[in-house]
Amino acid sequence: MEKDPLRGNATISMSYPASYQAVDDQVANGEQFRTVSVSSDDDMIDITTTGTVTERSIHQDEVSAWHFMAIKYSGHSGGGVTIQGMQGESDEIPGIGQYDDFHTIDWQRDIARDRMRHRYIIKKKQDSIWDLIKGAHDAWSGWVCVLLVGVSTGVVAGVIDIGASWMSDLKYGICPQAFWLNREQCCWSSNETTFDNGNCSQWWTWPEVFNQSREGVGPYIISYLFYIVWALIFAALAASLVRMFAPYACGSGIPEIKTILSGFIIRGYLGKWTLIIKSVGIMLAVSAGLSLGKEGPMVHIACCIGNIFSYLFPKYGRNEAKKREILSAAAAAGVSVAFGAPIGGVLFSLEEVSYYFPLKTLWRSFFCALVAAFILRSINPFGNEHSVLFYVEYNKPWIFFELVPFIGLGIIGGIIATLFIKANLYWCRYRKTSKLGQYPVTEVLVVAVVTAVIAYPNPYTRMNTSQLIYLLFNQCGISNSDNLCDYNRNFTNVNSAIEIAAAGPGVIKAVWLLVLALIFKLVATIFTFGFKAPCGLFIPSLCLGAIMGRIVGIGVEQLAYHYPHIWVFSGECSTGDDCITPGLYAMVGAAAVLGGVTRMTVSLVVIMFELTGGVRYIVPLMAAAMASKWVGDALGRQGVYDAHIELNGYPFLDSKEEFAHTSLAADVMQPKRNETLSVLTQDSMTVEDVENILKETEHNGFPVVVSRESQYLVGFVLRRDLNLAIANARRTMDGICGQSLVLFTNTSPLQTSGPPPLKLKKILDMAPITITDQTPMETVVDMFRKLGLRQTLVTHNGRLLGVITKKDVLRHVKQMDNEDPNSIQFN
Amino acid sequence: MEKDPLRGNATISMSYPASYQAVDDQVANGEQFRTVSVSSDDDMIDITTTGTVTERSIHQDEVSAWHFMAIKYSGHSGGGVTIQGMQGESDEIPGIGQYDDFHTIDWQRDIARDRMRHRYIIKKKQDSIWDLIKGAHDAWSGWVCVLLVGVSTGVVAGVIDIGASWMSDLKYGICPQAFWLNREQCCWSSNETTFDNGNCSQWWTWPEVFNQSREGVGPYIISYLFYIVWALIFAALAASLVRMFAPYACGSGIPEIKTILSGFIIRGYLGKWTLIIKSVGIMLAVSAGLSLGKEGPMVHIACCIGNIFSYLFPKYGRNEAKKREILSAAAAAGVSVAFGAPIGGVLFSLEEVSYYFPLKTLWRSFFCALVAAFILRSINPFGNEHSVLFYVEYNKPWIFFELVPFIGLGIIGGIIATLFIKANLYWCRYRKTSKLGQYPVTEVLVVAVVTAVIAYPNPYTRMNTSQLIYLLFNQCGISNSDNLCDYNRNFTNVNSAIEIAAAGPGVIKAVWLLVLALIFKLVATIFTFGFKAPCGLFIPSLCLGAIMGRIVGIGVEQLAYHYPHIWVFSGECSTGDDCITPGLYAMVGAAAVLGGVTRMTVSLVVIMFELTGGVRYIVPLMAAAMASKWVGDALGRQGVYDAHIELNGYPFLDSKEEFAHTSLAADVMQPKRNETLSVLTQDSMTVEDVENILKETEHNGFPVVVSRESQYLVGFVLRRDLNLAIANARRTMDGICGQSLVLFTNTSPLQTSGPPPLKLKKILDMAPITITDQTPMETVVDMFRKLGLRQTLVTHNGRLLGVITKKDVLRHVKQMDNEDPNSIQFN
């Protein structure tokens, strides 16, 4: 090592790990110091900050290993000091900087690592053209990544839409000329203008395949049987695929994604197998006619895509905190393709899914959502012009007094939603604790068969849920021949206003069928959501609400027809025009139930508004969503996603709930009374002592103090890093044995005999977040949320008292809310 | 004091301040402790948390004055202890908990105060029906407040729109039958179907008033003169009102509102005078034909309304942090009424204006924005059906290759925006430093006269800026008779497609006039924005962009007409239809310039989309906004609002910019080398010592340490609180003199002689946020942003080293960016 002229321009070349020691050795108190260039063969980090040593000589041996390096040198500020061989500990000991499965991540640490990497790249850019390209690649990688995610999400969504539509139609019949076409595509080549229930001569229903007529008892039974058999096959396939290849592909995935985005590791949850199985599985599950939607799984699929693409870019793939920026954008893209609602998707990601949403990623999420929607629209899987899912156009504005039934819908919606959540949770808890959980495939099959058997006879449950919602949202016009539009009126002219009319027998019948459908869908969804196949909750919720809303809407309409002169109807309804649009009630009802189930607010209104293209109806939608949310909050505290998070015991610290209790940090911290805190000292423990502590305790990290007597805090070291570092040292360094001193300082104590010490300062976090024992827990909870902490250290007058981990905080929150604190299972 | 049976159920009644001491005196180490009920005559706070004293007996004397109170008692957990006379210090010493003008607020402290108040109300609710009503009032006050703010904002916006429209028309003529009608309303009673430039026989232009004909040289001169004179009168009124009654009513207000929302106090900036003068002033300024818009001021007006209403609700009026939640909602309402864009308003508030935006206020902001938009639409000031400002409907989709000119528009827009920002800043800086600043009214008058004189001859600059934008956005159809639509084509049928055609002489002339208008508007806006009258920047920016876009659009259109067979046009344009819509280019250009000037992203796209109702054009708008932002960021770092914040030296810590340097907390903290840190000790300083420190230093707060030798941190006390407390003690307590000891503990040192000690523990913050000296500044900046800190204390191994205030952080950021750190003027 060329240690010489440190004054003036000087270069120190040395190899790691001597560098730390060498630099520190030659620094005396009171000298000027400067954070300097640190370079190795291919690593160069220039740090230009200068500073001075304070009188209390605090910089003596403070090299924060993975942040950067600060050394001191005396005198002239023109001096350039170069030290080779260090960038960050992550390059030195393999595995450091990563996390174990089912562990909480440390946002601050990961973001610091990313900035370190960023500065390094900026610095290197000036070296060569290749580095410049690498730098540009890095700068653009965020945009490139979300572009790729957006494009892939759009493509996958298109494939799923086409596949699900084809397989759904397979339940009814086949296109003999070209079996890969669904009914609609099959009929395109037909010149028939009038379809019978969407059937044309090119499309063979199953009775026709067996040379039967379309109508009659025999063909009905054949159709019924085929419907059940196909449902069984699809459901069996979906459940077996999930069970065999990707157990994480079941459910909606949104609770887990919320947890992952809040900073938790679930290995494989966003992997390629999950992606493939979930994509195929959701097609099958939707086709099986189960009471589920593909919207939630679409978010999960988009996040899988985001996760997979992030590995192409080390900036995101190797940094859990940065990766979550991509995942947030992917979640927005998922909602965007699920509903054709890019703005709603971004707001959903912001409001509901994402935890740590820096504003700069808002723009990127929006880009991602837009690209995905654009690609899906270009693929045009539904073959229609509208980019929105349930495009409606009402030709009547709403009347002010209608706010009363709309708020009523909100209240009923909130009640239905709460009922659903409670019943579903009860069933899921039963599944978890009973033997039922051991037969996931059987359960799916039973649900599928029962659903198919009950659903087929009722035309409203037999049809696709999306089709039903679309039908319910629609206004009755000339072209609409469904029972729902069987009013006693004659259409004379397409352009004339639709007059209000008495309901015909068809409407009465339809209402009874809808009531049955409502009950059936509610019960079926309770048993469906949470079983071991991919299943989303958006479409069933919308459907429940739409049925309820349509029924209420028809009621209000008939009220207005029969009593046109009571004051509320006297203004707009007395002219004979149809002043009440039952379809609008369906839309508002749908928003109410979905709002009650998920407790979404702004994003719900924006999604509904984008979904239906109904700009004029924001106020009714909002009134219903608000009423529903308040009713839901009053009846049961949590939305369905939060309830499932709790059910699974994930460590999710809700950023929307307020912590309203008066406890102090001292009440929450570990250790409790009569327990001792496991600490390491900075320079008086041997490798054996440390290994004993590692063996005896299960903490994820240990504070390092000056001495056991004084307990003044020096830093914090993670269990994982300590394990790796000791194992690494024992493997690679000579002389390290059980009696070696473990040093977290740079200056060794005067020790001439004995084995060489093990220097672990590089894995010590010199800047742990600390709080005083008197800090109110509200502030502590706030810090955990906003700074994304994994743990914080509690001190009193500078002395270490204890540690608070995220798990401690979550348990404490549970305890304060009179719930079982042991439901929090993970760290 | 009944000190006895502390074991079992017991009650201690005592009066403040003895309570602290009494409780603490009887606690010994190792005993169980419990945070207990604290009550006084009308204050009752029940704290149910229990805990234990750790072995190191840290709870001995830790009563955090304004958080709550923790005491210990031995033994049985059934004991109930009641202490009277304490709620929080804010009730005891008047003025504590408030802030001085031009100071930064402490979010954590304010939020803690609010939660304290909240718990107190919850507790009291059970006492009586009156308290229950008060509790319900408190729970609803947030919603009631934003409802009131929304309604008032809508009404005020309606009044401003109507007033500005009437006064603008006054420049051209008068409605003799009813002078209070504007031209459009005046002509409603007319049965004439063809208007001449919007004029009808009921409306008299000024030449007609003087018995002249409408056309000719004489009438032209009369019109010209009236135009100038009215402009002068309006401008003079606006400037004088601002100067005389409300100096804060000038400018757009957005930079200041950003600063206020980031946690800064500017007294009177959101007061009633500002509201009244800004409302009247913006009407006058817009009517004067100056190159400004009313959108920015509308945000300021809405925030004034929010601030005024918040005083009706103590929850918000007396708590600066909570008040900012209302202000965020009000800002959203301001944008909502300015553009008729509620979703855009919320996103603008979220992305651009607000700093600390808890997600739960998102919903409330949306409600506020929606109510305001609904009220404004009910008032219907423009008398048209559309709720959107510039409603356009294009009947052609955009072609993929058009993304190239759209991105081109984005680049040009970014360049124009940067040019504008730099020139405007240069001029504003000149105004600040030169004598010009002393003649604000004269400046406004000169700008108004010059603008009027130059603007009148050019029809595009003479007309209202909003009208011009609407004209430029529009598609040429049958009804459009402007020069811009003078193409060589015949309209045969309303429904047939518009064919592409060569530009006629009118278009050529219009383009030249538009080029002149562009230059004029650019120069005029540079001199206008920042002068001492209300002025907004949205409309001028949109106008600049629309002119630029329309010119480019006409160019591309003519290119497509003349070369229909080159490959880019060969698809859609070869059929003879008009494949290029110049109006769409105007829209995209407008978004580009506005994006470049303000650096908005998502909110810009959403506002443009809501503004124009053009759902199909999100992708072009986004491409242009993105290109413009990147060009702008490359050419000049800041948007116009941030530049003006910097110009005024406000302490605004941008939450979007990353801190990319490697300094440590130790480099930034005060004191620097060779300076000493002003600290107070917990129990060894006299009142005189403290007063000397207060006199000698200007710090806003002082750390309290165990002793000068050890420097172990105990807490933090604010200068303001210290001043108030000493003054209060000298006034009200006997025996307090210069030699009295100032105690921040509860246990007095053994001191038998001398005057009684002054106990100030109640104003001591026992839970200051601390960091270690090795904390990287990125983390520190992050903490300041996310936790809303005012200062943080720097420690090393438990010993206090220094303090970092927000000002220090801002100065350090400036220094690192090679800018003048002394430009930060406020604390």
Short mmCIF file of C-alpha atoms in Angstrom, two decimals, chain B residues 35-238:
data_model
loop_
_atom_site.label_atom_id
_atom_site.label_comp_id
_atom_site.label_asym_id
_atom_site.label_seq_id
_atom_site.Cartn_x
_atom_site.Cartn_y
_atom_site.Cartn_z
CA THR B 35 -50.31 5.40 32.03
CA VAL B 36 -53.38 6.62 33.78
CA SER B 37 -56.42 8.80 33.60
CA VAL B 38 -55.65 12.44 33.70
CA SER B 39 -58.51 14.74 34.49
CA SER B 40 -59.24 18.27 35.49
CA ASP B 41 -62.50 20.11 35.95
CA ASP B 42 -63.58 19.93 32.39
CA ASP B 43 -60.82 17.86 30.88
CA MET B 44 -60.85 14.12 31.08
CA ILE B 45 -58.49 11.94 29.21
CA ASP B 46 -58.48 8.29 29.82
CA ILE B 47 -55.37 6.38 28.97
CA THR B 48 -55.62 2.67 29.40
CA THR B 49 -52.24 1.47 28.33
CA THR B 50 -50.27 -0.46 30.88
CA GLY B 51 -46.62 -1.30 30.88
CA THR B 52 -43.73 -2.03 33.15
CA VAL B 53 -40.73 -0.17 34.29
CA THR B 54 -37.63 -1.55 32.69
CA GLU B 55 -34.73 -2.53 34.80
CA ARG B 56 -32.92 0.63 33.95
CA SER B 57 -35.73 2.63 35.50
CA ILE B 58 -36.15 4.89 32.58
CA HIS B 59 -39.62 6.00 33.36
CA GLN B 60 -38.67 7.75 36.46
CA ASP B 61 -39.48 11.25 35.42
CA GLU B 62 -40.64 11.18 31.88
CA VAL B 63 -43.80 13.11 31.51
CA SER B 64 -44.03 14.43 28.01
CA ALA B 65 -45.91 17.60 28.57
CA TRP B 66 -48.03 18.01 25.53
CA HIS B 67 -48.32 14.47 24.47
CA PHE B 68 -49.78 12.83 27.51
CA MET B 69 -48.75 11.69 30.85
CA ALA B 70 -47.22 8.46 32.01
CA ILE B 71 -46.86 7.67 35.62
CA LYS B 72 -45.92 4.59 37.53
CA TYR B 73 -47.56 2.95 40.44
CA SER B 74 -46.66 -0.14 42.29
CA GLY B 75 -48.60 -3.30 42.28
CA HIS B 76 -52.16 -4.10 41.56
CA SER B 77 -53.43 -3.42 38.13
CA GLY B 78 -56.92 -2.63 39.39
CA GLY B 79 -55.87 0.73 40.64
CA GLY B 80 -57.34 3.84 39.14
CA VAL B 81 -55.40 7.01 39.57
CA THR B 82 -56.86 10.38 38.77
CA ILE B 83 -54.86 13.49 38.55
CA GLN B 84 -56.49 16.79 37.95
CA GLY B 85 -55.49 19.87 36.11
CA MET B 86 -53.63 18.94 32.97
CA GLN B 87 -54.62 18.54 29.40
CA GLY B 88 -51.90 19.99 27.29
CA GLU B 89 -49.70 22.97 27.65
CA SER B 90 -51.58 24.86 24.99
CA ASP B 91 -54.33 25.71 27.44
CA GLU B 92 -52.01 26.93 30.08
CA ILE B 93 -49.67 29.41 28.55
CA PRO B 94 -51.39 31.44 25.87
CA GLY B 95 -49.81 31.31 22.45
CA ILE B 96 -48.01 28.01 22.79
CA GLY B 97 -48.69 25.74 19.87
CA GLN B 98 -48.93 28.58 17.37
CA TYR B 99 -46.33 29.87 14.98
CA ASP B 100 -44.79 33.18 14.06
CA ASP B 101 -45.22 34.69 10.66
CA PHE B 102 -42.80 33.37 8.03
CA HIS B 103 -41.95 30.29 10.03
CA THR B 104 -42.06 26.61 9.24
CA ILE B 105 -44.59 24.46 11.01
CA ASP B 106 -43.91 21.19 12.76
CA TRP B 107 -46.26 18.63 11.25
CA GLN B 108 -45.61 15.89 13.77
CA ARG B 109 -46.34 18.13 16.68
CA ASP B 110 -49.54 19.53 15.17
CA ILE B 111 -50.82 16.12 14.25
CA ALA B 112 -50.07 14.83 17.72
CA ARG B 113 -52.00 17.79 19.14
CA ASP B 114 -54.94 16.96 16.91
CA ARG B 115 -55.02 13.33 17.97
CA MET B 116 -54.87 14.41 21.58
CA ARG B 117 -57.87 16.66 20.98
CA HIS B 118 -59.64 13.89 19.12
CA ARG B 119 -59.22 11.40 21.94
CA TYR B 120 -60.43 13.95 24.41
CA ILE B 121 -63.62 14.48 22.43
CA ILE B 122 -64.20 10.75 22.01
CA LYS B 123 -63.85 10.33 25.72
CA LYS B 124 -66.17 13.20 26.58
CA LYS B 125 -68.86 11.99 24.19
CA GLN B 126 -70.21 9.62 26.81
CA ASP B 127 -70.75 12.39 29.33
CA SER B 128 -73.80 14.19 28.04
CA ILE B 129 -75.95 14.63 24.99
CA TRP B 130 -74.47 18.02 24.36
CA ASP B 131 -71.00 16.47 24.28
CA LEU B 132 -72.32 13.78 21.99
CA ILE B 133 -73.55 16.44 19.58
CA LYS B 134 -70.24 18.24 19.87
CA GLY B 135 -68.49 14.97 19.13
CA ALA B 136 -70.65 14.32 16.08
CA HIS B 137 -70.06 17.89 14.93
CA ASP B 138 -66.35 17.32 15.26
CA ALA B 139 -66.46 14.04 13.35
CA TRP B 140 -68.41 15.64 10.53
CA SER B 141 -66.66 18.97 10.52
CA GLY B 142 -64.19 17.91 7.83
CA TRP B 143 -66.98 17.01 5.44
CA VAL B 144 -69.09 20.01 6.33
CA CYS B 145 -66.11 22.27 5.85
CA VAL B 146 -65.21 20.96 2.41
CA LEU B 147 -68.88 21.08 1.43
CA LEU B 148 -69.02 24.75 2.40
CA VAL B 149 -65.72 25.39 0.63
CA GLY B 150 -66.97 23.63 -2.50
CA VAL B 151 -70.25 25.50 -2.59
CA SER B 152 -68.62 28.88 -1.96
CA THR B 153 -65.89 28.25 -4.50
CA GLY B 154 -68.51 27.38 -7.09
CA VAL B 155 -70.50 30.53 -6.32
CA VAL B 156 -67.47 32.80 -6.32
CA ALA B 157 -66.26 31.28 -9.57
CA GLY B 158 -69.68 31.85 -11.10
CA VAL B 159 -69.70 35.48 -10.02
CA ILE B 160 -66.20 36.02 -11.38
CA ASP B 161 -67.09 34.39 -14.68
CA ILE B 162 -70.21 36.50 -15.09
CA GLY B 163 -68.49 39.68 -14.01
CA ALA B 164 -65.45 39.18 -16.19
CA SER B 165 -67.60 38.36 -19.19
CA TRP B 166 -69.71 41.50 -18.72
CA MET B 167 -66.72 43.77 -18.22
CA SER B 168 -64.86 42.27 -21.15
CA ASP B 169 -67.77 43.08 -23.42
CA LEU B 170 -67.90 46.61 -22.02
CA LYS B 171 -64.70 47.25 -23.97
CA TYR B 172 -66.67 46.81 -27.20
CA GLY B 173 -70.09 48.23 -26.43
CA ILE B 174 -73.12 48.19 -24.19
CA CYS B 175 -76.62 46.76 -24.00
CA PRO B 176 -78.70 49.93 -23.83
CA GLN B 177 -81.89 48.21 -22.74
CA ALA B 178 -80.24 46.45 -19.83
CA PHE B 179 -76.68 47.56 -19.20
CA TRP B 180 -76.04 44.63 -16.86
CA LEU B 181 -76.22 42.13 -19.68
CA ASN B 182 -73.19 41.09 -21.65
CA ARG B 183 -73.26 40.87 -25.41
CA GLU B 184 -74.37 37.26 -25.57
CA GLN B 185 -77.17 37.71 -23.05
CA CYS B 186 -78.20 40.96 -24.72
CA CYS B 187 -78.57 39.17 -28.03
CA TRP B 188 -80.63 36.33 -26.55
CA SER B 189 -83.73 38.48 -26.71
CA SER B 190 -82.95 39.20 -30.37
CA ASN B 191 -84.60 37.10 -33.01
CA GLU B 192 -81.86 37.67 -35.54
CA THR B 193 -80.38 34.36 -36.55
CA THR B 194 -77.25 35.62 -38.26
CA PHE B 195 -74.87 37.51 -36.06
CA ASP B 196 -72.23 39.79 -37.36
CA ASN B 197 -69.20 38.81 -35.29
CA GLY B 198 -71.53 38.05 -32.41
CA ASN B 199 -73.12 41.52 -32.63
CA CYS B 200 -76.87 41.95 -32.90
CA SER B 201 -79.03 45.03 -33.18
CA GLN B 202 -79.83 45.04 -29.45
CA TRP B 203 -76.15 45.39 -28.66
CA TRP B 204 -74.65 48.77 -29.35
CA THR B 205 -70.99 49.06 -30.09
CA TRP B 206 -69.36 52.24 -28.86
CA PRO B 207 -69.41 53.90 -32.34
CA GLU B 208 -73.15 53.21 -32.44
CA VAL B 209 -73.61 54.80 -29.05
CA PHE B 210 -72.07 57.91 -30.59
CA ASN B 211 -74.36 57.65 -33.59
CA GLN B 212 -71.76 56.37 -35.96
CA SER B 213 -72.04 53.43 -38.29
CA ARG B 214 -70.40 50.13 -37.41
CA GLU B 215 -67.83 50.14 -40.19
CA GLY B 216 -65.36 52.72 -41.39
CA VAL B 217 -62.29 54.57 -40.25
CA GLY B 218 -63.98 56.86 -37.72
CA PRO B 219 -65.82 54.11 -35.88
CA TYR B 220 -62.66 52.01 -35.93
CA ILE B 221 -60.77 54.78 -34.17
CA ILE B 222 -63.59 55.25 -31.65
CA SER B 223 -63.65 51.51 -30.94
CA TYR B 224 -59.85 51.45 -30.64
CA LEU B 225 -59.85 54.36 -28.19
CA PHE B 226 -62.63 52.89 -26.08
CA TYR B 227 -60.80 49.59 -26.03
CA ILE B 228 -57.65 51.26 -24.72
CA VAL B 229 -59.45 53.49 -22.23
CA TRP B 230 -61.42 50.65 -20.71
CA ALA B 231 -58.29 48.52 -20.52
CA LEU B 232 -56.55 51.37 -18.73
CA ILE B 233 -59.42 51.89 -16.28
CA PHE B 234 -59.71 48.19 -15.46
CA ALA B 235 -55.97 47.77 -15.06
CA ALA B 236 -55.67 50.87 -12.91
CA LEU B 237 -58.49 49.71 -10.67
CA ALA B 238 -57.05 46.22 -10.32
#
